[in-house]
mmCIF file of C-alpha atoms and ligand atoms in Angstrom:
data_model
loop_
_atom_site.group_PDB
_atom_site.id
_atom_site.type_symbol
_atom_site.label_atom_id
_atom_site.label_comp_id
_atom_site.label_asym_id
_atom_site.label_seq_id
_atom_site.Cartn_x
_atom_site.Cartn_y
_atom_site.Cartn_z
ATOM 1 C CA MET I 168 139.006 133.979 128.755
ATOM 2 C CA LYS I 169 138.405 135.317 125.119
ATOM 3 C CA ARG I 170 141.238 137.420 123.862
ATOM 4 C CA VAL I 171 140.670 140.751 122.409
ATOM 5 C CA LEU I 172 143.041 142.662 120.253
ATOM 6 C CA SER I 173 142.789 145.979 118.662
ATOM 7 C CA GLY I 174 144.979 148.847 117.414
ATOM 8 C CA MET I 175 145.381 152.399 116.246
ATOM 9 C CA ARG I 176 147.862 154.063 114.271
ATOM 10 C CA PRO I 177 149.570 156.880 116.022
ATOM 11 C CA THR I 178 148.788 159.793 113.705
ATOM 12 C CA GLY I 179 147.811 162.702 115.948
ATOM 13 C CA ARG I 180 145.845 163.422 119.140
ATOM 14 C CA LEU I 181 142.515 161.953 119.470
ATOM 15 C CA HIS I 182 139.166 163.533 119.611
ATOM 16 C CA LEU I 183 135.606 163.071 120.795
ATOM 17 C CA GLY I 184 134.908 161.022 117.798
ATOM 18 C CA HIS I 185 137.402 158.310 118.746
ATOM 19 C CA LEU I 186 136.139 158.537 122.286
ATOM 20 C CA LEU I 187 132.470 157.551 121.271
ATOM 21 C CA GLY I 188 133.688 155.387 118.385
ATOM 22 C CA ALA I 189 136.328 153.134 119.649
ATOM 23 C CA LEU I 190 137.576 154.150 122.998
ATOM 24 C CA LYS I 191 134.317 153.433 124.958
ATOM 25 C CA ASN I 192 134.125 149.976 123.489
ATOM 26 C CA TRP I 193 137.883 149.361 124.356
ATOM 27 C CA GLN I 194 137.149 150.468 127.862
ATOM 28 C CA GLN I 195 134.144 148.136 128.245
ATOM 29 C CA PHE I 196 135.899 145.130 127.012
ATOM 30 C CA GLN I 197 138.647 145.409 129.513
ATOM 31 C CA ASP I 198 136.353 144.387 132.156
ATOM 32 C CA GLU I 199 135.075 141.378 130.169
ATOM 33 C CA TYR I 200 137.934 139.884 128.234
ATOM 34 C CA GLU I 201 141.803 139.632 128.073
ATOM 35 C CA CYS I 202 142.508 142.773 126.133
ATOM 36 C CA LEU I 203 145.673 143.876 124.000
ATOM 37 C CA TYR I 204 145.607 147.318 122.738
ATOM 38 C CA MET I 205 148.403 148.071 120.306
ATOM 39 C CA VAL I 206 150.178 151.322 119.081
ATOM 40 C CA ALA I 207 150.371 150.372 115.293
ATOM 41 C CA ASP I 208 153.581 152.263 114.600
ATOM 42 C CA TRP I 209 154.332 149.711 111.755
ATOM 43 C CA HIS I 210 151.197 150.457 110.175
ATOM 44 C CA ALA I 211 151.582 154.236 110.547
ATOM 45 C CA LEU I 212 155.004 153.977 108.794
ATOM 46 C CA THR I 213 153.295 152.433 105.724
ATOM 47 C CA THR I 214 151.732 155.584 105.124
ATOM 48 C CA GLY I 215 153.887 157.997 106.785
ATOM 49 C CA TYR I 216 157.349 156.705 106.058
ATOM 50 C CA ALA I 217 158.560 159.756 104.350
ATOM 51 C CA ASP I 218 158.683 161.920 107.623
ATOM 52 C CA THR I 219 159.157 160.319 110.975
ATOM 53 C CA LYS I 220 160.056 163.083 113.168
ATOM 54 C CA ASP I 221 156.718 163.255 114.894
ATOM 55 C CA PHE I 222 156.542 159.555 115.485
ATOM 56 C CA LYS I 223 157.850 159.474 118.923
ATOM 57 C CA GLN I 224 155.799 162.243 120.295
ATOM 58 C CA ASN I 225 152.532 160.841 118.480
ATOM 59 C CA ILE I 226 152.823 157.521 120.219
ATOM 60 C CA THR I 227 153.110 159.207 123.541
ATOM 61 C CA ASP I 228 150.376 161.433 122.799
ATOM 62 C CA MET I 229 148.047 158.691 121.767
ATOM 63 C CA VAL I 230 148.745 156.523 124.807
ATOM 64 C CA VAL I 231 148.143 159.534 127.040
ATOM 65 C CA ASP I 232 144.676 160.069 125.254
ATOM 66 C CA TRP I 233 143.977 156.145 125.933
ATOM 67 C CA LEU I 234 144.839 156.435 129.538
ATOM 68 C CA SER I 235 143.143 159.567 130.125
ATOM 69 C CA VAL I 236 139.835 158.061 129.092
ATOM 70 C CA GLY I 237 140.172 155.200 131.337
ATOM 71 C CA ILE I 238 142.092 152.547 129.337
ATOM 72 C CA SER I 239 143.944 150.975 132.218
ATOM 73 C CA PRO I 240 147.234 149.333 132.211
ATOM 74 C CA GLU I 241 146.102 147.408 135.339
ATOM 75 C CA LYS I 242 143.340 145.854 133.336
ATOM 76 C CA CYS I 243 144.844 145.334 129.738
ATOM 77 C CA THR I 244 148.136 145.020 127.950
ATOM 78 C CA ILE I 245 149.044 148.311 126.190
ATOM 79 C CA PHE I 246 151.969 147.685 123.724
ATOM 80 C CA GLN I 247 153.811 149.015 120.915
ATOM 81 C CA GLN I 248 153.912 146.840 117.642
ATOM 82 C CA SER I 249 157.466 147.395 116.576
ATOM 83 C CA ARG I 250 158.852 146.537 120.014
ATOM 84 C CA VAL I 251 157.511 143.068 119.521
ATOM 85 C CA LYS I 252 159.502 141.607 116.801
ATOM 86 C CA GLU I 253 157.292 138.738 116.185
ATOM 87 C CA HIS I 254 155.069 140.966 114.345
ATOM 88 C CA ALA I 255 157.574 141.418 111.559
ATOM 89 C CA GLU I 256 158.288 137.774 111.563
ATOM 90 C CA LEU I 257 154.858 136.504 111.226
ATOM 91 C CA TYR I 258 153.990 139.159 108.808
ATOM 92 C CA LEU I 259 156.923 137.980 106.581
ATOM 93 C CA LEU I 260 155.534 134.358 106.611
ATOM 94 C CA LEU I 261 152.057 135.346 105.920
ATOM 95 C CA SER I 262 153.179 137.655 103.128
ATOM 96 C CA ILE I 263 154.688 134.471 101.378
ATOM 97 C CA ILE I 264 151.331 132.660 101.392
ATOM 98 C CA THR I 265 149.097 135.608 100.609
ATOM 99 C CA PRO I 266 147.975 136.033 97.010
ATOM 100 C CA ILE I 267 148.594 139.367 95.557
ATOM 101 C CA PRO I 268 145.162 139.567 93.937
ATOM 102 C CA TRP I 269 143.469 139.453 97.442
ATOM 103 C CA LEU I 270 145.513 142.699 98.412
ATOM 104 C CA GLU I 271 144.982 144.452 94.957
ATOM 105 C CA ARG I 272 141.257 143.942 95.426
ATOM 106 C CA ASN I 273 140.955 145.281 98.802
ATOM 107 C CA PRO I 274 138.507 148.325 98.945
ATOM 108 C CA THR I 275 140.197 150.087 101.643
ATOM 109 C CA TYR I 276 143.443 149.927 99.808
ATOM 110 C CA LYS I 277 141.859 151.560 96.725
ATOM 111 C CA GLU I 278 140.242 154.237 98.664
ATOM 112 C CA GLN I 279 143.264 155.190 100.692
ATOM 113 C CA ILE I 280 145.347 155.425 97.630
ATOM 114 C CA ILE I 281 142.883 158.000 96.258
ATOM 115 C CA GLN I 282 142.518 159.712 99.600
ATOM 116 C CA LEU I 283 146.072 160.155 100.462
ATOM 117 C CA ALA I 284 147.192 161.179 97.167
ATOM 118 C CA ASN I 285 149.967 163.307 98.452
ATOM 119 C CA ALA I 286 151.698 160.198 99.843
ATOM 120 C CA ASP I 287 153.232 157.734 97.297
ATOM 121 C CA LEU I 288 151.609 154.595 98.363
ATOM 122 C CA SER I 289 152.705 152.311 95.500
ATOM 123 C CA THR I 290 154.774 150.457 97.727
ATOM 124 C CA HIS I 291 155.284 146.968 98.656
ATOM 125 C CA GLY I 292 154.776 147.669 102.167
ATOM 126 C CA PHE I 293 151.292 149.629 101.735
ATOM 127 C CA LEU I 294 150.002 146.738 99.543
ATOM 128 C CA GLY I 295 150.658 144.436 102.540
ATOM 129 C CA TYR I 296 149.014 146.582 105.198
ATOM 130 C CA PRO I 297 146.264 143.981 105.686
ATOM 131 C CA VAL I 298 148.899 141.082 105.883
ATOM 132 C CA LEU I 299 150.615 142.958 108.683
ATOM 133 C CA GLN I 300 147.156 143.375 110.345
ATOM 134 C CA ALA I 301 146.515 139.735 110.043
ATOM 135 C CA ALA I 302 149.804 139.026 111.742
ATOM 136 C CA ASP I 303 148.891 141.513 114.600
ATOM 137 C CA ILE I 304 145.623 139.551 115.311
ATOM 138 C CA LEU I 305 146.835 135.988 114.521
ATOM 139 C CA LEU I 306 149.906 136.224 116.685
ATOM 140 C CA TYR I 307 147.764 136.610 119.829
ATOM 141 C CA LYS I 308 145.047 134.108 118.461
ATOM 142 C CA ALA I 309 142.697 136.929 119.223
ATOM 143 C CA LEU I 310 138.909 135.895 118.838
ATOM 144 C CA VAL I 311 137.438 139.174 119.066
ATOM 145 C CA VAL I 312 138.680 142.544 117.268
ATOM 146 C CA PRO I 313 136.873 145.678 117.784
ATOM 147 C CA ILE I 314 137.070 147.837 114.769
ATOM 148 C CA GLY I 315 135.291 150.451 112.805
ATOM 149 C CA VAL I 316 133.239 149.331 109.459
ATOM 150 C CA ASP I 317 136.197 150.755 107.201
ATOM 151 C CA GLN I 318 138.481 148.102 108.693
ATOM 152 C CA LEU I 319 135.985 145.001 107.992
ATOM 153 C CA PRO I 320 137.782 144.180 104.727
ATOM 154 C CA HIS I 321 140.943 143.639 106.841
ATOM 155 C CA ILE I 322 139.273 141.140 109.312
ATOM 156 C CA GLU I 323 137.875 139.111 106.353
ATOM 157 C CA MET I 324 141.121 138.844 104.865
ATOM 158 C CA THR I 325 142.663 137.756 108.237
ATOM 159 C CA ARG I 326 140.202 134.993 108.278
ATOM 160 C CA GLU I 327 141.143 133.953 104.842
ATOM 161 C CA ILE I 328 144.751 134.141 105.501
ATOM 162 C CA ALA I 329 144.258 132.027 108.602
ATOM 163 C CA ARG I 330 142.425 129.318 106.761
ATOM 164 C CA ARG I 331 144.897 129.306 104.081
ATOM 165 C CA PHE I 332 147.589 128.879 106.818
ATOM 166 C CA ASN I 333 145.741 126.267 108.633
ATOM 167 C CA HIS I 334 145.206 124.212 105.352
ATOM 168 C CA PHE I 335 148.802 124.313 104.407
ATOM 169 C CA TYR I 336 150.246 123.384 107.720
ATOM 170 C CA GLY I 337 148.002 122.510 110.460
ATOM 171 C CA ASN I 338 145.059 124.206 112.445
ATOM 172 C CA ILE I 339 146.715 126.506 114.864
ATOM 173 C CA PHE I 340 144.971 129.731 113.930
ATOM 174 C CA PRO I 341 141.371 130.438 115.107
ATOM 175 C CA GLU I 342 139.282 132.769 112.998
ATOM 176 C CA PRO I 343 138.780 136.141 114.673
ATOM 177 C CA HIS I 344 135.546 137.917 114.514
ATOM 178 C CA GLU I 345 135.066 141.610 114.455
ATOM 179 C CA ARG I 346 132.980 143.599 116.891
ATOM 180 C CA LEU I 347 132.038 146.637 114.993
ATOM 181 C CA THR I 348 132.352 149.884 117.015
ATOM 182 C CA GLN I 349 129.155 151.921 116.444
ATOM 183 C CA THR I 350 130.198 154.583 113.912
ATOM 184 C CA PRO I 351 129.651 157.688 116.277
ATOM 185 C CA LYS I 352 126.833 159.891 114.984
ATOM 186 C CA LEU I 353 128.995 162.542 116.534
ATOM 187 C CA PRO I 354 129.626 165.262 113.738
ATOM 188 C CA GLY I 355 132.292 167.776 113.607
ATOM 189 C CA LEU I 356 131.889 171.476 114.425
ATOM 190 C CA ASP I 357 130.842 172.043 110.734
ATOM 191 C CA GLY I 358 128.514 169.073 110.530
ATOM 192 C CA ARG I 359 130.756 166.927 108.550
ATOM 193 C CA LYS I 360 132.382 163.835 109.901
ATOM 194 C CA MET I 361 134.549 164.677 112.698
ATOM 195 C CA SER I 362 138.044 164.296 111.352
ATOM 196 C CA LYS I 363 141.455 165.838 111.706
ATOM 197 C CA SER I 364 141.902 166.358 108.095
ATOM 198 C CA TYR I 365 138.709 168.586 108.125
ATOM 199 C CA GLY I 366 139.883 170.667 111.297
ATOM 200 C CA ASN I 367 136.567 170.258 112.778
ATOM 201 C CA CYS I 368 137.496 168.298 116.035
ATOM 202 C CA ILE I 369 137.195 168.675 119.624
ATOM 203 C CA TYR I 370 140.344 166.964 120.965
ATOM 204 C CA LEU I 371 140.574 165.237 124.215
ATOM 205 C CA SER I 372 143.535 167.489 125.082
ATOM 206 C CA ASP I 373 141.780 170.764 124.336
ATOM 207 C CA SER I 374 141.404 173.070 127.231
ATOM 208 C CA MET I 375 137.933 173.870 128.351
ATOM 209 C CA GLU I 376 138.177 177.286 127.062
ATOM 210 C CA THR I 377 139.041 175.975 123.622
ATOM 211 C CA ILE I 378 136.160 173.751 123.895
ATOM 212 C CA ALA I 379 133.770 176.255 124.876
ATOM 213 C CA LYS I 380 134.848 178.494 122.028
ATOM 214 C CA LYS I 381 134.355 175.598 119.539
ATOM 215 C CA VAL I 382 130.908 174.875 120.818
ATOM 216 C CA GLN I 383 129.969 178.623 120.389
ATOM 217 C CA ASN I 384 131.088 178.096 116.600
ATOM 218 C CA MET I 385 129.235 174.885 116.221
ATOM 219 C CA PHE I 386 126.879 175.022 113.031
ATOM 220 C CA THR I 387 123.230 175.185 114.093
ATOM 221 C CA ASP I 388 120.080 175.262 112.199
ATOM 222 C CA PRO I 389 120.840 177.952 109.253
ATOM 223 C CA THR I 390 117.199 178.696 108.804
ATOM 224 C CA ARG I 391 116.811 179.807 112.414
ATOM 225 C CA ILE I 392 117.486 183.681 112.339
ATOM 226 C CA HIS I 393 115.271 184.678 115.255
ATOM 227 C CA VAL I 394 114.579 182.679 118.515
ATOM 228 C CA SER I 395 110.914 182.796 117.415
ATOM 229 C CA ASP I 396 111.649 180.863 114.263
ATOM 230 C CA PRO I 397 110.903 177.188 114.699
ATOM 231 C CA GLY I 398 114.118 175.093 114.627
ATOM 232 C CA HIS I 399 115.029 171.969 112.791
ATOM 233 C CA PRO I 400 117.160 170.045 115.345
ATOM 234 C CA ASP I 401 117.902 167.192 113.005
ATOM 235 C CA GLY I 402 120.641 169.158 111.056
ATOM 236 C CA CYS I 403 122.107 170.807 113.942
ATOM 237 C CA VAL I 404 125.389 169.809 115.447
ATOM 238 C CA VAL I 405 124.570 171.010 118.852
ATOM 239 C CA TYR I 406 121.729 168.810 118.875
ATOM 240 C CA ALA I 407 123.693 165.863 117.742
ATOM 241 C CA PHE I 408 126.125 166.496 120.735
ATOM 242 C CA HIS I 409 123.104 166.517 123.164
ATOM 243 C CA GLN I 410 122.003 163.150 121.747
ATOM 244 C CA ALA I 411 125.495 161.706 122.132
ATOM 245 C CA PHE I 412 126.360 163.266 125.567
ATOM 246 C CA ASN I 413 123.070 164.108 127.242
ATOM 247 C CA PRO I 414 120.599 161.567 125.790
ATOM 248 C CA GLN I 415 118.042 161.938 128.646
ATOM 249 C CA ASP I 416 117.307 165.640 127.631
ATOM 250 C CA ALA I 417 117.586 165.147 124.080
ATOM 251 C CA GLU I 418 113.766 164.680 123.442
ATOM 252 C CA THR I 419 112.868 167.820 125.294
ATOM 253 C CA ILE I 420 115.483 169.822 123.715
ATOM 254 C CA LYS I 421 114.215 168.502 120.180
ATOM 255 C CA THR I 422 110.521 169.488 120.957
ATOM 256 C CA GLU I 423 111.531 172.919 122.494
ATOM 257 C CA CYS I 424 113.672 173.770 119.495
ATOM 258 C CA ILE I 425 110.911 172.785 117.033
ATOM 259 C CA GLU I 426 108.413 174.882 118.994
ATOM 260 C CA ALA I 427 110.879 177.742 119.284
ATOM 261 C CA LYS I 428 110.791 177.469 123.148
ATOM 262 C CA ARG I 429 114.592 177.407 123.172
ATOM 263 C CA GLY I 430 117.409 179.652 121.887
ATOM 264 C CA CYS I 431 120.717 178.427 120.458
ATOM 265 C CA ARG I 432 122.690 180.217 123.011
ATOM 266 C CA VAL I 433 121.120 178.443 125.920
ATOM 267 C CA CYS I 434 121.352 175.184 123.999
ATOM 268 C CA LYS I 435 125.125 175.699 123.389
ATOM 269 C CA SER I 436 126.008 176.777 126.866
ATOM 270 C CA GLY I 437 124.201 173.706 128.243
ATOM 271 C CA MET I 438 126.497 171.469 126.070
ATOM 272 C CA VAL I 439 129.441 173.319 127.459
ATOM 273 C CA ASP I 440 128.441 172.458 130.807
ATOM 274 C CA ILE I 441 128.062 169.001 129.900
ATOM 275 C CA LEU I 442 131.241 168.840 128.249
ATOM 276 C CA LYS I 443 132.961 170.136 131.291
ATOM 277 C CA VAL I 444 131.603 167.101 133.314
ATOM 278 C CA VAL I 445 132.925 164.663 130.590
ATOM 279 C CA MET I 446 136.250 166.322 130.304
ATOM 280 C CA LEU I 447 136.987 166.878 133.882
ATOM 281 C CA LYS I 448 138.314 163.280 134.566
ATOM 282 C CA ILE I 449 139.956 163.327 131.345
ATOM 283 C CA HIS I 450 141.902 166.489 131.734
ATOM 284 C CA GLU I 451 142.866 165.423 135.317
ATOM 285 C CA ARG I 452 144.206 162.190 134.192
ATOM 286 C CA GLN I 453 146.189 164.065 131.311
ATOM 287 C CA ALA I 454 147.678 166.499 133.669
ATOM 288 C CA GLU I 455 149.116 163.641 136.003
ATOM 289 C CA LEU I 456 150.472 161.985 132.998
ATOM 290 C CA GLU I 457 152.066 164.911 131.418
ATOM 291 C CA GLU I 458 153.877 165.429 134.742
ATOM 292 C CA SER I 459 155.560 161.962 134.497
ATOM 293 C CA PRO I 460 156.244 161.057 130.834
ATOM 294 C CA GLN I 461 158.472 158.276 132.094
ATOM 295 C CA MET I 462 155.035 156.451 133.196
ATOM 296 C CA ILE I 463 154.059 156.175 129.617
ATOM 297 C CA GLU I 464 157.434 154.465 128.874
ATOM 298 C CA MET I 465 157.074 152.271 131.955
ATOM 299 C CA ILE I 466 153.513 151.181 130.747
ATOM 300 C CA LEU I 467 154.681 150.414 127.264
ATOM 301 C CA GLU I 468 157.696 148.500 128.552
ATOM 302 C CA LYS I 469 155.581 146.283 130.660
ATOM 303 C CA GLY I 470 153.006 145.776 128.067
ATOM 304 C CA ASN I 471 155.725 144.892 125.381
ATOM 305 C CA GLU I 472 156.905 142.282 127.544
ATOM 306 C CA ASN I 473 153.610 140.837 128.096
ATOM 307 C CA ALA I 474 152.813 140.886 124.425
ATOM 308 C CA ALA I 475 156.209 139.578 123.630
ATOM 309 C CA ARG I 476 155.726 136.465 125.764
ATOM 310 C CA ILE I 477 152.373 135.386 124.046
ATOM 311 C CA ALA I 478 153.800 136.253 120.635
ATOM 312 C CA ALA I 479 157.019 134.071 121.080
ATOM 313 C CA GLU I 480 154.950 131.270 122.070
ATOM 314 C CA THR I 481 152.838 131.525 118.850
ATOM 315 C CA MET I 482 155.856 131.951 116.884
ATOM 316 C CA LYS I 483 157.371 128.783 118.222
ATOM 317 C CA GLU I 484 154.396 126.855 117.278
ATOM 318 C CA VAL I 485 154.364 128.364 113.864
ATOM 319 C CA LYS I 486 157.818 127.591 113.179
ATOM 320 C CA GLU I 487 157.505 124.111 114.449
ATOM 321 C CA ILE I 488 154.666 123.308 112.100
ATOM 322 C CA VAL I 489 156.054 125.187 109.115
ATOM 323 C CA PHE I 490 159.717 124.272 109.089
ATOM 324 C CA GLY I 491 159.398 121.105 111.196
ATOM 325 C CA ALA I 492 160.022 120.488 114.904
ATOM 326 C CA ARG I 493 163.522 120.620 116.253
HETATM 327 N N1 LIG B 748 144.577 149.248 110.553
HETATM 328 C C1 LIG B 748 143.819 149.691 111.833
HETATM 329 C C2 LIG B 748 143.330 151.138 111.600
HETATM 330 O O1 LIG B 748 143.896 152.019 110.780
HETATM 331 C C3 LIG B 748 144.818 149.766 113.034
HETATM 332 C C4 LIG B 748 145.192 148.434 113.366
HETATM 333 C C5 LIG B 748 146.536 147.834 113.055
HETATM 334 C C6 LIG B 748 144.471 147.250 113.850
HETATM 335 N N2 LIG B 748 146.371 146.447 113.437
HETATM 336 C C7 LIG B 748 145.317 146.067 113.925
HETATM 337 C C8 LIG B 748 143.017 147.126 114.066
HETATM 338 C C9 LIG B 748 144.726 144.976 114.456
HETATM 339 C C10 LIG B 748 142.642 146.058 114.702
HETATM 340 C C11 LIG B 748 143.482 144.773 114.657
HETATM 341 O O2 LIG B 748 142.330 151.492 112.411
HETATM 342 FE FE1 SF4 B 749 120.261 173.575 117.609
HETATM 343 FE FE2 SF4 B 749 119.753 173.878 120.145
HETATM 344 FE FE3 SF4 B 749 119.627 175.820 118.230
HETATM 345 FE FE4 SF4 B 749 117.909 173.918 118.128
HETATM 346 S S1 SF4 B 749 118.134 175.526 119.848
HETATM 347 S S2 SF4 B 749 118.942 174.916 116.295
HETATM 348 S S3 SF4 B 749 119.109 172.183 118.759
HETATM 349 S S4 SF4 B 749 121.363 174.842 119.026
#
C-alpha cells in the first residue's frame, strides 16, 4: 500500500480553512493509504525558537483538532516529529549533501523572511527548513505528500535531494509526489484569506454562540442597503460559505440574492444552522478529548513507536550504504 506522509506545525488552533483545505484530504486518505500524520514541532521551532512556553499546549490542541474532525488513530499513525530521533539524524546527513544555493533560492524561504519580519530568521536552522522536511518524507519513503501549493518548492527540493543521495550512495529513496489540497475558496469573516494573523477565523474550537456571532458579522455585499437592492453574491462571504458548506442550495441562493428575493439576515441564519450541523460532531469529540488529556499522550506515544519502527529501518539502510555495512 502506498504510504502518505504529511505534517503541520503546531502554531495554534485550527480553523475552518484547515478543515476544508488539508484535513478533509487527510481524512479521505486514511481510508485509502497507509498514512502518517506528523506534528512538525522541530519545524515550528525554526520560526518560534525564542519563545517555547506555548509549545506543549499547541501540540495538544492541534492533535485534539485533528481527532475532532475524524482523523483516526485506528486508521493512521499520528506522531510527534521530535520524539522520533531519526528525523534529526537523517536531517544532518541530508544537510551535508544539500548545496546552499538550493536553499537560498527557495521562494518560500524568501517570502517567509519578509512575512515574519519580527522573528530573526537568519539562522542556519531556518535556511535548512526544507532539508528537515525532506528528511521527514524520505525517512518513511512516502510516495504521496498532501500539501498546499505554498509547500510545493519543498517537495520539489525533496525530490532533488533524494536524487542526489541516490546518485552518491545507491538507489534507496523513491521520489515522492505532492497531492495538492485544493486551496479552500473559503474566505475569512472580512473577505480576506482565513488566517490567524488577520483575526478573521472561525475556529474548530469556537462555541456555537461565538460562531453565530461571527456569522452575523461577516462581510456581505456592501452595495446592498435595502433588501430590495439587487445583491452581488460573488463578493459576499456568506455566499462563499454557502458554496463551501451548502453547495446544493448555492445556485438558488445566488439567484435569489441577485433578484433581491432574499435578505442577508435569512442568509446568515441559514448558514448558522448549517454550521451547527457541521460542528456538532466536532464539538462532541472535542468535549470527550478535553475530558481525558492523557488520551492525546497515549495516541502520540503509540504513533511515535510506530513511526520510529519504520524510521529506524530506513536509517539502518542509510547508514549501511553511506558508511559501509557492518
Ligand atoms: N512545512 C509544512 C508546513 O508548514 C509542514 C511539514 C513539515 C510537512 N514536514 C512535512 C508537510 C512533511 C508535508 C510533509 O505546512
Ligand atoms: Fe450575501 Fe446572502 Fe446577503 Fe446575498 S443575500 S449579499 S448572498 S448574505
